[in-house]
mmCIF file of C-alpha atoms in Angstrom:
data_model
loop_
_atom_site.group_PDB
_atom_site.id
_atom_site.type_symbol
_atom_site.label_atom_id
_atom_site.label_comp_id
_atom_site.label_asym_id
_atom_site.label_seq_id
_atom_site.Cartn_x
_atom_site.Cartn_y
_atom_site.Cartn_z
ATOM 1 C CA MET A 237 16.168 63.605 -39.741
ATOM 2 C CA ALA A 238 12.558 64.069 -39.917
ATOM 3 C CA ALA A 239 12.963 67.885 -40.161
ATOM 4 C CA ILE A 240 15.457 67.529 -42.735
ATOM 5 C CA SER A 241 13.244 65.384 -44.949
ATOM 6 C CA ARG A 242 10.534 68.288 -44.843
ATOM 7 C CA LEU A 243 12.914 70.574 -46.462
ATOM 8 C CA LYS A 244 13.605 68.364 -49.576
ATOM 9 C CA THR A 245 12.460 69.757 -52.444
ATOM 10 C CA ALA A 246 11.729 66.515 -54.050
ATOM 11 C CA LEU A 247 8.388 64.309 -53.205
ATOM 12 C CA ASP A 248 9.843 61.082 -52.731
ATOM 13 C CA ARG A 249 7.739 57.910 -51.780
ATOM 14 C CA THR A 250 9.861 57.453 -48.641
ATOM 15 C CA ASN A 251 8.316 60.445 -46.923
ATOM 16 C CA THR A 252 5.459 61.923 -49.043
ATOM 17 C CA GLY A 253 1.914 60.855 -49.479
ATOM 18 C CA LEU A 254 -0.764 62.231 -51.719
ATOM 19 C CA VAL A 255 -4.201 63.129 -50.421
ATOM 20 C CA LEU A 256 -7.278 63.486 -52.224
ATOM 21 C CA PHE A 257 -9.927 65.172 -50.432
ATOM 22 C CA ASP A 258 -13.536 64.292 -51.119
ATOM 23 C CA ALA A 259 -12.762 63.127 -54.502
ATOM 24 C CA LEU A 260 -16.457 62.016 -54.671
ATOM 25 C CA ASN A 261 -18.907 61.620 -57.497
ATOM 26 C CA GLY A 262 -21.087 64.136 -55.823
ATOM 27 C CA TYR A 263 -18.645 66.732 -56.181
ATOM 28 C CA LEU A 264 -16.974 65.734 -59.305
ATOM 29 C CA HIS A 265 -19.860 64.520 -61.412
ATOM 30 C CA PRO A 266 -22.341 67.081 -60.057
ATOM 31 C CA ARG A 267 -25.850 67.011 -61.382
ATOM 32 C CA ASP A 268 -25.998 70.744 -61.779
ATOM 33 C CA PRO A 269 -24.953 71.937 -65.347
ATOM 34 C CA ALA A 270 -23.379 75.083 -63.653
ATOM 35 C CA LYS A 271 -21.349 72.985 -61.670
ATOM 36 C CA VAL A 272 -20.387 70.848 -64.364
ATOM 37 C CA ALA A 273 -19.327 73.607 -66.416
ATOM 38 C CA PHE A 274 -17.402 75.308 -63.586
ATOM 39 C CA LEU A 275 -15.423 72.071 -62.956
ATOM 40 C CA LYS A 276 -14.751 71.666 -66.777
ATOM 41 C CA GLU A 277 -13.486 74.913 -67.212
ATOM 42 C CA ARG A 278 -10.776 74.702 -64.750
ATOM 43 C CA ASN A 279 -10.095 71.156 -65.946
ATOM 44 C CA ILE A 280 -10.410 69.794 -62.569
ATOM 45 C CA LEU A 281 -10.788 66.057 -62.842
ATOM 46 C CA PRO A 282 -8.193 65.611 -65.569
ATOM 47 C CA ASN A 283 -5.481 67.499 -63.477
ATOM 48 C CA LEU A 284 -6.339 65.335 -60.550
ATOM 49 C CA GLU A 285 -6.028 62.196 -62.865
ATOM 50 C CA ARG A 286 -2.566 63.416 -64.100
ATOM 51 C CA LEU A 287 -1.773 63.890 -60.426
ATOM 52 C CA LEU A 288 -2.751 60.335 -59.254
ATOM 53 C CA ALA A 289 -1.083 58.876 -62.239
ATOM 54 C CA GLY A 290 2.162 60.783 -61.538
ATOM 55 C CA ALA A 291 2.113 59.668 -57.709
ATOM 56 C CA ARG A 292 1.263 56.277 -58.801
ATOM 57 C CA ARG A 293 4.392 55.951 -60.972
ATOM 58 C CA ALA A 294 6.509 57.351 -58.438
ATOM 59 C CA GLY A 295 5.119 54.914 -55.887
ATOM 60 C CA LEU A 296 3.523 57.121 -53.543
ATOM 61 C CA THR A 297 0.467 55.841 -51.399
ATOM 62 C CA THR A 298 -2.758 58.136 -51.980
ATOM 63 C CA PHE A 299 -4.740 58.698 -49.029
ATOM 64 C CA TYR A 300 -8.654 59.332 -49.833
ATOM 65 C CA PRO A 301 -10.362 61.367 -46.939
ATOM 66 C CA CYS A 302 -14.072 60.850 -47.804
ATOM 67 C CA GLY A 303 -17.313 62.541 -45.917
ATOM 68 C CA ALA A 304 -19.249 59.413 -44.234
ATOM 69 C CA HIS A 305 -22.261 61.283 -42.448
ATOM 70 C CA ALA A 306 -25.183 59.266 -41.235
ATOM 71 C CA PRO A 307 -28.302 59.715 -43.257
ATOM 72 C CA ASP A 308 -30.426 60.099 -40.089
ATOM 73 C CA GLY A 309 -28.312 63.110 -39.368
ATOM 74 C CA SER A 310 -27.376 61.418 -35.948
ATOM 75 C CA ASP A 311 -23.536 62.576 -36.605
ATOM 76 C CA THR A 312 -24.381 66.212 -37.544
ATOM 77 C CA VAL A 313 -24.429 68.914 -34.882
ATOM 78 C CA ALA A 314 -27.030 71.857 -35.971
ATOM 79 C CA ARG A 315 -25.754 75.189 -35.244
ATOM 80 C CA LEU A 316 -26.836 78.678 -36.023
ATOM 81 C CA THR A 317 -25.044 80.328 -38.796
ATOM 82 C CA ASP A 318 -25.256 83.473 -40.722
ATOM 83 C CA THR A 319 -25.117 82.063 -44.113
ATOM 84 C CA ASP A 320 -25.404 78.579 -45.825
ATOM 85 C CA MET A 321 -22.370 76.853 -47.498
ATOM 86 C CA ASP A 322 -22.906 78.924 -50.783
ATOM 87 C CA LEU A 323 -22.709 82.112 -48.600
ATOM 88 C CA LYS A 324 -26.518 83.049 -49.065
ATOM 89 C CA PRO A 325 -28.300 84.379 -45.766
ATOM 90 C CA HIS A 326 -30.538 81.734 -44.512
ATOM 91 C CA ALA A 327 -33.983 82.332 -45.413
ATOM 92 C CA ASP A 328 -35.910 79.950 -43.303
ATOM 93 C CA GLY A 329 -32.872 79.870 -40.550
ATOM 94 C CA GLN A 330 -32.127 76.085 -41.145
ATOM 95 C CA PRO A 331 -28.595 74.757 -40.143
ATOM 96 C CA ILE A 332 -26.354 73.631 -42.791
ATOM 97 C CA LYS A 333 -26.353 69.876 -43.468
ATOM 98 C CA PRO A 334 -24.002 67.623 -45.205
ATOM 99 C CA ARG A 335 -24.363 67.580 -48.876
ATOM 100 C CA PHE A 336 -24.234 63.793 -49.181
ATOM 101 C CA TYR A 337 -24.604 61.084 -47.101
ATOM 102 C CA LYS A 338 -22.532 57.615 -46.820
ATOM 103 C CA ASP A 339 -23.773 54.663 -48.846
ATOM 104 C CA SER A 340 -25.194 56.852 -51.545
ATOM 105 C CA LYS A 341 -23.799 57.036 -55.021
ATOM 106 C CA ASP A 342 -22.802 60.487 -54.571
ATOM 107 C CA SER A 343 -20.533 59.714 -51.642
ATOM 108 C CA GLU A 344 -18.772 56.992 -53.545
ATOM 109 C CA ILE A 345 -14.963 58.137 -54.838
ATOM 110 C CA ALA A 346 -15.116 58.965 -58.566
ATOM 111 C CA PRO A 347 -14.167 56.054 -60.627
ATOM 112 C CA GLU A 348 -11.493 57.994 -62.381
ATOM 113 C CA LEU A 349 -9.638 58.423 -59.222
ATOM 114 C CA ALA A 350 -10.684 54.969 -57.619
ATOM 115 C CA PRO A 351 -8.160 53.509 -54.921
ATOM 116 C CA ILE A 352 -5.933 50.782 -55.637
ATOM 117 C CA ASP A 353 -4.543 48.092 -53.216
ATOM 118 C CA GLY A 354 -2.233 49.879 -50.883
ATOM 119 C CA ASP A 355 -4.300 53.126 -51.122
ATOM 120 C CA VAL A 356 -5.844 54.348 -47.711
ATOM 121 C CA VAL A 357 -9.769 55.515 -47.450
ATOM 122 C CA VAL A 358 -10.369 57.557 -44.252
ATOM 123 C CA ARG A 359 -13.762 57.956 -43.552
ATOM 124 C CA LYS A 360 -14.282 61.683 -41.888
ATOM 125 C CA ASN A 361 -17.457 63.335 -40.036
ATOM 126 C CA ARG A 362 -16.012 66.839 -40.047
ATOM 127 C CA TRP A 363 -14.093 69.220 -42.479
ATOM 128 C CA SER A 364 -10.709 68.140 -41.470
ATOM 129 C CA SER A 365 -9.113 64.991 -42.667
ATOM 130 C CA PHE A 366 -7.612 64.619 -39.164
ATOM 131 C CA TYR A 367 -10.384 65.539 -36.740
ATOM 132 C CA GLN A 368 -10.987 62.020 -34.979
ATOM 133 C CA THR A 369 -9.865 59.967 -38.035
ATOM 134 C CA ASN A 370 -6.965 57.745 -38.166
ATOM 135 C CA LEU A 371 -4.955 59.589 -40.940
ATOM 136 C CA GLU A 372 -2.430 60.838 -38.507
ATOM 137 C CA LEU A 373 -1.492 57.302 -37.777
ATOM 138 C CA GLN A 374 -1.760 56.071 -41.096
ATOM 139 C CA LEU A 375 0.947 58.847 -42.239
ATOM 140 C CA ARG A 376 3.174 58.104 -39.290
ATOM 141 C CA VAL A 377 3.324 54.204 -39.624
ATOM 142 C CA ARG A 378 4.590 54.941 -43.157
ATOM 143 C CA GLY A 379 7.158 57.486 -42.182
ATOM 144 C CA ILE A 380 5.120 60.080 -44.417
ATOM 145 C CA ASP A 381 5.887 63.599 -43.032
ATOM 146 C CA THR A 382 4.820 65.480 -46.200
ATOM 147 C CA ILE A 383 1.419 65.513 -48.037
ATOM 148 C CA VAL A 384 0.586 66.693 -51.359
ATOM 149 C CA ILE A 385 -3.333 67.893 -51.203
ATOM 150 C CA ALA A 386 -5.759 68.267 -53.775
ATOM 151 C CA GLY A 387 -9.702 68.292 -53.867
ATOM 152 C CA GLY A 388 -12.416 70.617 -52.817
ATOM 153 C CA SER A 389 -13.556 72.638 -51.534
ATOM 154 C CA THR A 390 -10.389 74.948 -50.957
ATOM 155 C CA ASP A 391 -12.128 77.204 -48.390
ATOM 156 C CA VAL A 392 -13.727 74.271 -46.420
ATOM 157 C CA GLY A 393 -11.933 70.802 -46.143
ATOM 158 C CA ILE A 394 -8.816 71.616 -47.895
ATOM 159 C CA ALA A 395 -8.199 74.521 -45.472
ATOM 160 C CA SER A 396 -9.183 72.949 -42.147
ATOM 161 C CA THR A 397 -7.083 70.028 -43.509
ATOM 162 C CA VAL A 398 -3.896 72.115 -44.171
ATOM 163 C CA PHE A 399 -4.395 74.159 -41.015
ATOM 164 C CA ALA A 400 -4.114 70.920 -39.120
ATOM 165 C CA ALA A 401 -1.226 69.518 -40.943
ATOM 166 C CA ARG A 402 0.539 72.657 -40.336
ATOM 167 C CA ASP A 403 0.012 72.503 -36.704
ATOM 168 C CA MET A 404 1.036 68.938 -36.760
ATOM 169 C CA ASP A 405 4.597 70.029 -38.261
ATOM 170 C CA LEU A 406 3.729 68.192 -41.625
ATOM 171 C CA GLY A 407 5.397 69.241 -45.057
ATOM 172 C CA ILE A 408 2.349 70.268 -47.283
ATOM 173 C CA VAL A 409 1.909 70.907 -51.046
ATOM 174 C CA VAL A 410 -1.181 72.300 -52.242
ATOM 175 C CA ILE A 411 -2.053 71.659 -55.775
ATOM 176 C CA ARG A 412 -3.271 74.892 -57.344
ATOM 177 C CA ASP A 413 -5.019 73.557 -60.297
ATOM 178 C CA GLY A 414 -6.384 70.646 -58.328
ATOM 179 C CA CYS A 415 -8.364 72.634 -56.040
ATOM 180 C CA TYR A 416 -11.550 74.518 -56.148
ATOM 181 C CA SER A 417 -14.137 76.631 -54.829
ATOM 182 C CA ALA A 418 -17.133 78.433 -56.424
ATOM 183 C CA ARG A 419 -17.538 80.929 -53.640
ATOM 184 C CA GLY A 420 -16.364 84.202 -54.791
ATOM 185 C CA ASN A 421 -12.868 84.730 -54.654
ATOM 186 C CA ASN A 422 -12.399 82.077 -51.680
ATOM 187 C CA ASN A 423 -10.118 79.758 -53.887
ATOM 188 C CA GLU A 424 -7.678 82.555 -54.917
ATOM 189 C CA PHE A 425 -7.590 84.128 -51.657
ATOM 190 C CA PHE A 426 -6.211 80.855 -49.864
ATOM 191 C CA LEU A 427 -4.133 80.001 -52.646
ATOM 192 C CA GLU A 428 -2.604 83.147 -53.091
ATOM 193 C CA ARG A 429 -2.800 84.801 -49.358
ATOM 194 C CA VAL A 430 -3.260 81.906 -46.787
ATOM 195 C CA PHE A 431 -1.507 78.750 -47.975
ATOM 196 C CA PRO A 432 1.953 80.251 -49.326
ATOM 197 C CA ARG A 433 2.807 80.762 -45.663
ATOM 198 C CA MET A 434 2.393 77.334 -44.485
ATOM 199 C CA ALA A 435 3.084 75.229 -47.761
ATOM 200 C CA ARG A 436 4.329 74.898 -51.197
ATOM 201 C CA VAL A 437 1.693 76.039 -53.917
ATOM 202 C CA MET A 438 2.145 74.585 -57.494
ATOM 203 C CA ALA A 439 0.515 73.041 -60.087
ATOM 204 C CA ALA A 440 -0.418 69.342 -60.749
ATOM 205 C CA ASP A 441 2.186 69.001 -63.516
ATOM 206 C CA ASP A 442 5.096 70.673 -61.367
ATOM 207 C CA ALA A 443 4.272 68.386 -58.467
ATOM 208 C CA VAL A 444 4.542 65.211 -60.579
ATOM 209 C CA THR A 445 8.005 66.460 -61.718
ATOM 210 C CA LEU A 446 9.140 66.513 -58.514
ATOM 211 C CA MET A 447 7.735 62.952 -57.570
ATOM 212 C CA THR A 448 10.608 60.449 -57.623
ATOM 213 C CA ARG A 449 11.176 56.841 -57.126
#
């Protein structure tokens, strides 16, 4: 029966959960005017709000994987990389560090998408929502075998979470207009060339239409 439910086209509350990845103030309400304009041009926050409202009307549980990095860096591993997170060559050779740290305003969930009773906040320390978190358990105990996922960045946390979900045999829906990355064509590459082989990729409004009670 579990395998059959993953082939259903409807997104029913009995087996489907919404995953809003890193829906944080620091990402959705950035201080950089260029990033503000980038998100506004793509209508990211309103799209996420409509998606969340539709999920709640249909009775889906929403899960919030959120970065929770220690300010002192004790849970961060330094490693050599060719570039920084924006794909710029390292001028000083410094390793990549988290953008935001727990207990800061930036690390709080954006108020427009705030959890309600019954939703689940999942603290994470790596890109994937599943790595050493209890997200898999939280899905399993609710009988959820399909996730609808949105947030950013597409080529970082969304990608690592989708790869993990696929290898865990979960059904996956990626929200095309609810995911974003400002790094060249990375967003389009994943949405057009990678995710369609392991998931359904659709607009927020189309996903809401498939959500049922």
